[in-house]
Amino acid sequence: MTGIDGEGDAGGSGATVRRLQLGAHLRALRQAKGITREAAGYVIRGSESKISRMELGRVGFKERDVTDLLKLYGVADQAEHRRVLTLVREANAPSWWQAYGDVLDTWFQNYLDLEQAAELIRTYEVQFVPGLLQTDAYARAVIRLGHEAGGPAEIDRRAQLRMARKQVLDRAEAPRLWAVLDEAVLRRPIGGQEVLREQIRYLLKVSESPRVRLQVMPFEKGGHAAAGGAFSILRFPHAKLPDVVYIEHLTGGLYLERREEVDKYAAAIGRLFIEAELPQRTPEILRSLLAELDARS
């Protein structure tokens, strides 16, 4: 019997990924036995819909329910039982971001867990520098745009959350980040010229990291593959977890997991990587932009 991939790394994964991982494992066990969702739901005093939500990782797990399902699926190995129940507890444990629950939008919570668990994040941005690459001053300027009614204390808390989120790139097993920025991102003076100057200097620094690949889509390229707007694709180091596309809009976030949808976005970002300026040119482009800013001051 195949065990659960990635056991023991809950500190970096978060509850959302653990639920996805556990759900996928339970689905594989059920399908291997040819048991219907309806029959599995009956055993745990639930419905077919409940089993579906569990297998998709969209609800929490009760140890009693999982124990009953393991028995139904013929899992006799007690070590496997212990591994799965450990995963249940990890899936129900608080995530690192819960300390910021007072300023964290519900729809963004899942993304933070996914981001912490990813091994590769591919992203395209048309308006702002990606959150993982923002300086504190730039982040505060972006946050003020979206929370005009928020007072200084709320802005501080949201900025602290964003800086805490960036620490994922400092981990020993940090995800690789591959970002394409529209040239407009680097010219829009969010927070003013000095804030933009500091932000570009920071991008110049992080572009030297082996974990970060940064490309610029210049205006001169005209139309391109991602005309629909910004998006991110996250890949995980767990064989049972498919890539997830994340699209953020004004009042929420959209998560795409269907294979055909993910494949379209993967193809689009693949073309962006080809159409954008080469990563080797990024430092030159950033220095040129800094020179322009210096000339204006």
PDB file of N, CA, C and O in Angstrom, residues 78-131:
ATOM      1  N   GLN A  78      -1.356  -0.890  11.241  1.00  0.00           N
ATOM      2  CA  GLN A  78      -1.529   0.093  12.309  1.00  0.00           C
ATOM      3  C   GLN A  78      -0.583   1.289  12.162  1.00  0.00           C
ATOM      4  O   GLN A  78      -0.914   2.410  12.562  1.00  0.00           O
ATOM      5  N   ALA A  79       0.579   1.048  11.577  1.00  0.00           N
ATOM      6  CA  ALA A  79       1.503   2.168  11.339  1.00  0.00           C
ATOM      7  C   ALA A  79       0.895   3.143  10.341  1.00  0.00           C
ATOM      8  O   ALA A  79       1.024   4.363  10.478  1.00  0.00           O
ATOM      9  N   GLU A  80       0.202   2.597   9.335  1.00  0.00           N
ATOM     10  CA  GLU A  80      -0.478   3.458   8.360  1.00  0.00           C
ATOM     11  C   GLU A  80      -1.612   4.224   9.039  1.00  0.00           C
ATOM     12  O   GLU A  80      -1.818   5.411   8.768  1.00  0.00           O
ATOM     13  N   HIS A  81      -2.343   3.561   9.928  1.00  0.00           N
ATOM     14  CA  HIS A  81      -3.392   4.249  10.692  1.00  0.00           C
ATOM     15  C   HIS A  81      -2.806   5.436  11.441  1.00  0.00           C
ATOM     16  O   HIS A  81      -3.369   6.542  11.425  1.00  0.00           O
ATOM     17  N   ARG A  82      -1.678   5.214  12.100  1.00  0.00           N
ATOM     18  CA  ARG A  82      -1.065   6.289  12.897  1.00  0.00           C
ATOM     19  C   ARG A  82      -0.616   7.441  12.001  1.00  0.00           C
ATOM     20  O   ARG A  82      -0.764   8.613  12.354  1.00  0.00           O
ATOM     21  N   ARG A  83      -0.044   7.107  10.844  1.00  0.00           N
ATOM     22  CA  ARG A  83       0.398   8.156   9.924  1.00  0.00           C
ATOM     23  C   ARG A  83      -0.780   9.011   9.452  1.00  0.00           C
ATOM     24  O   ARG A  83      -0.696  10.242   9.405  1.00  0.00           O
ATOM     25  N   VAL A  84      -1.868   8.342   9.104  1.00  0.00           N
ATOM     26  CA  VAL A  84      -3.029   9.070   8.602  1.00  0.00           C
ATOM     27  C   VAL A  84      -3.640   9.936   9.705  1.00  0.00           C
ATOM     28  O   VAL A  84      -4.005  11.098   9.475  1.00  0.00           O
ATOM     29  N   LEU A  85      -3.751   9.407  10.914  1.00  0.00           N
ATOM     30  CA  LEU A  85      -4.339  10.184  12.013  1.00  0.00           C
ATOM     31  C   LEU A  85      -3.438  11.348  12.413  1.00  0.00           C
ATOM     32  O   LEU A  85      -3.927  12.405  12.836  1.00  0.00           O
ATOM     33  N   THR A  86      -2.137  11.179  12.257  1.00  0.00           N
ATOM     34  CA  THR A  86      -1.223  12.306  12.491  1.00  0.00           C
ATOM     35  C   THR A  86      -1.504  13.411  11.471  1.00  0.00           C
ATOM     36  O   THR A  86      -1.528  14.600  11.796  1.00  0.00           O
ATOM     37  N   LEU A  87      -1.751  13.000  10.248  1.00  0.00           N
ATOM     38  CA  LEU A  87      -2.065  13.963   9.199  1.00  0.00           C
ATOM     39  C   LEU A  87      -3.391  14.670   9.486  1.00  0.00           C
ATOM     40  O   LEU A  87      -3.540  15.862   9.213  1.00  0.00           O
ATOM     41  N   VAL A  88      -4.354  13.933  10.056  1.00  0.00           N
ATOM     42  CA  VAL A  88      -5.628  14.549  10.440  1.00  0.00           C
ATOM     43  C   VAL A  88      -5.390  15.667  11.445  1.00  0.00           C
ATOM     44  O   VAL A  88      -5.932  16.778  11.316  1.00  0.00           O
ATOM     45  N   ARG A  89      -4.573  15.386  12.447  1.00  0.00           N
ATOM     46  CA  ARG A  89      -4.300  16.413  13.469  1.00  0.00           C
ATOM     47  C   ARG A  89      -3.570  17.604  12.861  1.00  0.00           C
ATOM     48  O   ARG A  89      -3.831  18.763  13.215  1.00  0.00           O
ATOM     49  N   GLU A  90      -2.647  17.343  11.950  1.00  0.00           N
ATOM     50  CA  GLU A  90      -1.925  18.435  11.298  1.00  0.00           C
ATOM     51  C   GLU A  90      -2.874  19.256  10.410  1.00  0.00           C
ATOM     52  O   GLU A  90      -2.751  20.482  10.333  1.00  0.00           O
ATOM     53  N   ALA A  91      -3.824  18.573   9.739  1.00  0.00           N
ATOM     54  CA  ALA A  91      -4.772  19.271   8.880  1.00  0.00           C
ATOM     55  C   ALA A  91      -5.702  20.171   9.687  1.00  0.00           C
ATOM     56  O   ALA A  91      -6.215  21.168   9.174  1.00  0.00           O
ATOM     57  N   ASN A  92      -5.925  19.813  10.947  1.00  0.00           N
ATOM     58  CA  ASN A  92      -6.814  20.602  11.799  1.00  0.00           C
ATOM     59  C   ASN A  92      -6.063  21.617  12.665  1.00  0.00           C
ATOM     60  O   ASN A  92      -6.692  22.375  13.416  1.00  0.00           O
ATOM     61  N   ALA A  93      -4.732  21.629  12.570  1.00  0.00           N
ATOM     62  CA  ALA A  93      -3.931  22.537  13.410  1.00  0.00           C
ATOM     63  C   ALA A  93      -3.989  23.968  12.870  1.00  0.00           C
ATOM     64  O   ALA A  93      -4.183  24.189  11.678  1.00  0.00           O
ATOM     65  N   PRO A  94      -3.803  24.958  13.749  1.00  0.00           N
ATOM     66  CA  PRO A  94      -3.802  26.358  13.297  1.00  0.00           C
ATOM     67  C   PRO A  94      -2.635  26.620  12.348  1.00  0.00           C
ATOM     68  O   PRO A  94      -1.554  26.066  12.494  1.00  0.00           O
ATOM     69  N   SER A  95      -2.867  27.448  11.351  1.00  0.00           N
ATOM     70  CA  SER A  95      -1.816  27.851  10.429  1.00  0.00           C
ATOM     71  C   SER A  95      -1.072  29.065  10.979  1.00  0.00           C
ATOM     72  O   SER A  95      -1.570  29.775  11.862  1.00  0.00           O
ATOM     73  N   TRP A  96       0.123  29.338  10.435  1.00  0.00           N
ATOM     74  CA  TRP A  96       0.965  30.417  10.955  1.00  0.00           C
ATOM     75  C   TRP A  96       0.271  31.769  10.872  1.00  0.00           C
ATOM     76  O   TRP A  96       0.484  32.649  11.706  1.00  0.00           O
ATOM     77  N   TRP A  97      -0.572  31.947   9.875  1.00  0.00           N
ATOM     78  CA  TRP A  97      -1.183  33.247   9.631  1.00  0.00           C
ATOM     79  C   TRP A  97      -2.340  33.569  10.576  1.00  0.00           C
ATOM     80  O   TRP A  97      -2.877  34.674  10.560  1.00  0.00           O
ATOM     81  N   GLN A  98      -2.754  32.601  11.411  1.00  0.00           N
ATOM     82  CA  GLN A  98      -3.926  32.840  12.251  1.00  0.00           C
ATOM     83  C   GLN A  98      -3.698  33.944  13.275  1.00  0.00           C
ATOM     84  O   GLN A  98      -4.652  34.539  13.777  1.00  0.00           O
ATOM     85  N   ALA A  99      -2.440  34.249  13.568  1.00  0.00           N
ATOM     86  CA  ALA A  99      -2.147  35.371  14.471  1.00  0.00           C
ATOM     87  C   ALA A  99      -2.566  36.699  13.850  1.00  0.00           C
ATOM     88  O   ALA A  99      -2.721  37.705  14.556  1.00  0.00           O
ATOM     89  N   TYR A 100      -2.769  36.701  12.526  1.00  0.00           N
ATOM     90  CA  TYR A 100      -3.171  37.920  11.821  1.00  0.00           C
ATOM     91  C   TYR A 100      -4.631  37.844  11.369  1.00  0.00           C
ATOM     92  O   TYR A 100      -5.048  38.564  10.467  1.00  0.00           O
ATOM     93  N   GLY A 101      -5.389  36.980  11.999  1.00  0.00           N
ATOM     94  CA  GLY A 101      -6.765  36.769  11.599  1.00  0.00           C
ATOM     95  C   GLY A 101      -7.630  38.017  11.632  1.00  0.00           C
ATOM     96  O   GLY A 101      -8.620  38.120  10.910  1.00  0.00           O
ATOM     97  N   ASP A 102      -7.233  38.988  12.454  1.00  0.00           N
ATOM     98  CA  ASP A 102      -8.030  40.215  12.570  1.00  0.00           C
ATOM     99  C   ASP A 102      -7.969  41.068  11.305  1.00  0.00           C
ATOM    100  O   ASP A 102      -8.847  41.907  11.081  1.00  0.00           O
ATOM    101  N   VAL A 103      -6.953  40.868  10.474  1.00  0.00           N
ATOM    102  CA  VAL A 103      -6.828  41.689   9.267  1.00  0.00           C
ATOM    103  C   VAL A 103      -6.721  40.838   8.002  1.00  0.00           C
ATOM    104  O   VAL A 103      -6.428  41.357   6.926  1.00  0.00           O
ATOM    105  N   LEU A 104      -6.979  39.547   8.128  1.00  0.00           N
ATOM    106  CA  LEU A 104      -6.789  38.642   6.992  1.00  0.00           C
ATOM    107  C   LEU A 104      -8.128  38.268   6.388  1.00  0.00           C
ATOM    108  O   LEU A 104      -9.012  37.730   7.067  1.00  0.00           O
ATOM    109  N   ASP A 105      -8.290  38.557   5.111  1.00  0.00           N
ATOM    110  CA  ASP A 105      -9.519  38.197   4.416  1.00  0.00           C
ATOM    111  C   ASP A 105      -9.638  36.673   4.315  1.00  0.00           C
ATOM    112  O   ASP A 105      -8.667  35.979   3.992  1.00  0.00           O
ATOM    113  N   THR A 106     -10.835  36.162   4.565  1.00  0.00           N
ATOM    114  CA  THR A 106     -11.064  34.714   4.579  1.00  0.00           C
ATOM    115  C   THR A 106     -10.652  34.057   3.270  1.00  0.00           C
ATOM    116  O   THR A 106     -10.030  32.992   3.261  1.00  0.00           O
ATOM    117  N   TRP A 107     -10.956  34.703   2.158  1.00  0.00           N
ATOM    118  CA  TRP A 107     -10.676  34.093   0.853  1.00  0.00           C
ATOM    119  C   TRP A 107      -9.186  33.981   0.560  1.00  0.00           C
ATOM    120  O   TRP A 107      -8.774  33.233  -0.330  1.00  0.00           O
ATOM    121  N   PHE A 108      -8.352  34.714   1.321  1.00  0.00           N
ATOM    122  CA  PHE A 108      -6.913  34.688   1.074  1.00  0.00           C
ATOM    123  C   PHE A 108      -6.188  33.665   1.956  1.00  0.00           C
ATOM    124  O   PHE A 108      -5.033  33.350   1.717  1.00  0.00           O
ATOM    125  N   GLN A 109      -6.884  33.140   2.955  1.00  0.00           N
ATOM    126  CA  GLN A 109      -6.234  32.231   3.903  1.00  0.00           C
ATOM    127  C   GLN A 109      -5.720  30.964   3.228  1.00  0.00           C
ATOM    128  O   GLN A 109      -4.587  30.526   3.482  1.00  0.00           O
ATOM    129  N   ASN A 110      -6.538  30.363   2.365  1.00  0.00           N
ATOM    130  CA  ASN A 110      -6.093  29.150   1.677  1.00  0.00           C
ATOM    131  C   ASN A 110      -4.844  29.399   0.841  1.00  0.00           C
ATOM    132  O   ASN A 110      -3.946  28.555   0.774  1.00  0.00           O
ATOM    133  N   TYR A 111      -4.800  30.580   0.209  1.00  0.00           N
ATOM    134  CA  TYR A 111      -3.637  30.865  -0.633  1.00  0.00           C
ATOM    135  C   TYR A 111      -2.351  30.907   0.187  1.00  0.00           C
ATOM    136  O   TYR A 111      -1.306  30.422  -0.258  1.00  0.00           O
ATOM    137  N   LEU A 112      -2.413  31.474   1.383  1.00  0.00           N
ATOM    138  CA  LEU A 112      -1.213  31.558   2.210  1.00  0.00           C
ATOM    139  C   LEU A 112      -0.679  30.170   2.554  1.00  0.00           C
ATOM    140  O   LEU A 112       0.534  29.947   2.561  1.00  0.00           O
ATOM    141  N   ASP A 113      -1.584  29.235   2.844  1.00  0.00           N
ATOM    142  CA  ASP A 113      -1.150  27.864   3.099  1.00  0.00           C
ATOM    143  C   ASP A 113      -0.544  27.242   1.845  1.00  0.00           C
ATOM    144  O   ASP A 113       0.492  26.575   1.901  1.00  0.00           O
ATOM    145  N   LEU A 114      -1.193  27.449   0.707  1.00  0.00           N
ATOM    146  CA  LEU A 114      -0.689  26.883  -0.544  1.00  0.00           C
ATOM    147  C   LEU A 114       0.686  27.457  -0.883  1.00  0.00           C
ATOM    148  O   LEU A 114       1.591  26.726  -1.313  1.00  0.00           O
ATOM    149  N   GLU A 115       0.839  28.752  -0.695  1.00  0.00           N
ATOM    150  CA  GLU A 115       2.108  29.420  -0.996  1.00  0.00           C
ATOM    151  C   GLU A 115       3.234  28.869  -0.135  1.00  0.00           C
ATOM    152  O   GLU A 115       4.358  28.649  -0.611  1.00  0.00           O
ATOM    153  N   GLN A 116       2.945  28.634   1.149  1.00  0.00           N
ATOM    154  CA  GLN A 116       3.959  28.109   2.063  1.00  0.00           C
ATOM    155  C   GLN A 116       4.378  26.690   1.703  1.00  0.00           C
ATOM    156  O   GLN A 116       5.488  26.266   2.010  1.00  0.00           O
ATOM    157  N   ALA A 117       3.468  25.940   1.054  1.00  0.00           N
ATOM    158  CA  ALA A 117       3.746  24.542   0.745  1.00  0.00           C
ATOM    159  C   ALA A 117       4.324  24.333  -0.646  1.00  0.00           C
ATOM    160  O   ALA A 117       4.803  23.253  -0.966  1.00  0.00           O
ATOM    161  N   ALA A 118       4.272  25.346  -1.493  1.00  0.00           N
ATOM    162  CA  ALA A 118       4.670  25.186  -2.893  1.00  0.00           C
ATOM    163  C   ALA A 118       6.170  24.958  -3.036  1.00  0.00           C
ATOM    164  O   ALA A 118       6.971  25.433  -2.228  1.00  0.00           O
ATOM    165  N   GLU A 119       6.543  24.248  -4.093  1.00  0.00           N
ATOM    166  CA  GLU A 119       7.958  24.116  -4.438  1.00  0.00           C
ATOM    167  C   GLU A 119       8.312  25.027  -5.612  1.00  0.00           C
ATOM    168  O   GLU A 119       9.465  25.354  -5.833  1.00  0.00           O
ATOM    169  N   LEU A 120       7.282  25.446  -6.370  1.00  0.00           N
ATOM    170  CA  LEU A 120       7.481  26.354  -7.497  1.00  0.00           C
ATOM    171  C   LEU A 120       6.269  27.275  -7.603  1.00  0.00           C
ATOM    172  O   LEU A 120       5.130  26.811  -7.600  1.00  0.00           O
ATOM    173  N   ILE A 121       6.529  28.577  -7.670  1.00  0.00           N
ATOM    174  CA  ILE A 121       5.467  29.564  -7.861  1.00  0.00           C
ATOM    175  C   ILE A 121       5.788  30.327  -9.138  1.00  0.00           C
ATOM    176  O   ILE A 121       6.825  30.990  -9.234  1.00  0.00           O
ATOM    177  N   ARG A 122       4.908  30.217 -10.121  1.00  0.00           N
ATOM    178  CA  ARG A 122       5.052  30.977 -11.360  1.00  0.00           C
ATOM    179  C   ARG A 122       3.972  32.050 -11.370  1.00  0.00           C
ATOM    180  O   ARG A 122       2.799  31.740 -11.137  1.00  0.00           O
ATOM    181  N   THR A 123       4.352  33.280 -11.620  1.00  0.00           N
ATOM    182  CA  THR A 123       3.379  34.357 -11.511  1.00  0.00           C
ATOM    183  C   THR A 123       3.593  35.422 -12.575  1.00  0.00           C
ATOM    184  O   THR A 123       4.717  35.656 -13.022  1.00  0.00           O
ATOM    185  N   TYR A 124       2.496  36.032 -12.968  1.00  0.00           N
ATOM    186  CA  TYR A 124       2.531  37.151 -13.901  1.00  0.00           C
ATOM    187  C   TYR A 124       1.789  38.308 -13.255  1.00  0.00           C
ATOM    188  O   TYR A 124       0.679  38.138 -12.749  1.00  0.00           O
ATOM    189  N   GLU A 125       2.406  39.497 -13.242  1.00  0.00           N
ATOM    190  CA  GLU A 125       1.809  40.667 -12.601  1.00  0.00           C
ATOM    191  C   GLU A 125       1.754  41.828 -13.581  1.00  0.00           C
ATOM    192  O   GLU A 125       2.716  42.082 -14.327  1.00  0.00           O
ATOM    193  N   VAL A 126       0.626  42.548 -13.559  1.00  0.00           N
ATOM    194  CA  VAL A 126       0.447  43.674 -14.466  1.00  0.00           C
ATOM    195  C   VAL A 126       0.354  45.014 -13.760  1.00  0.00           C
ATOM    196  O   VAL A 126       0.483  46.063 -14.394  1.00  0.00           O
ATOM    197  N   GLN A 127       0.131  45.009 -12.432  1.00  0.00           N
ATOM    198  CA  GLN A 127      -0.067  46.274 -11.732  1.00  0.00           C
ATOM    199  C   GLN A 127       0.891  46.488 -10.573  1.00  0.00           C
ATOM    200  O   GLN A 127       1.434  47.577 -10.402  1.00  0.00           O
ATOM    201  N   PHE A 128       1.110  45.438  -9.756  1.00  0.00           N
ATOM    202  CA  PHE A 128       1.957  45.566  -8.567  1.00  0.00           C
ATOM    203  C   PHE A 128       3.103  44.557  -8.598  1.00  0.00           C
ATOM    204  O   PHE A 128       3.003  43.504  -9.228  1.00  0.00           O
ATOM    205  N   VAL A 129       4.157  44.874  -7.886  1.00  0.00           N
ATOM    206  CA  VAL A 129       5.214  43.900  -7.624  1.00  0.00           C
ATOM    207  C   VAL A 129       4.591  42.747  -6.827  1.00  0.00           C
ATOM    208  O   VAL A 129       3.762  42.986  -5.941  1.00  0.00           O
ATOM    209  N   PRO A 130       4.922  41.492  -7.111  1.00  0.00           N
ATOM    210  CA  PRO A 130       4.355  40.375  -6.344  1.00  0.00           C
ATOM    211  C   PRO A 130       4.581  40.553  -4.843  1.00  0.00           C
ATOM    212  O   PRO A 130       5.624  41.056  -4.413  1.00  0.00           O
ATOM    213  N   GLY A 131       3.609  40.129  -4.053  1.00  0.00           N
ATOM    214  CA  GLY A 131       3.675  40.314  -2.605  1.00  0.00           C
ATOM    215  C   GLY A 131       4.943  39.767  -1.987  1.00  0.00           C
ATOM    216  O   GLY A 131       5.489  40.365  -1.043  1.00  0.00           O
TER     217      GLY A 131
END
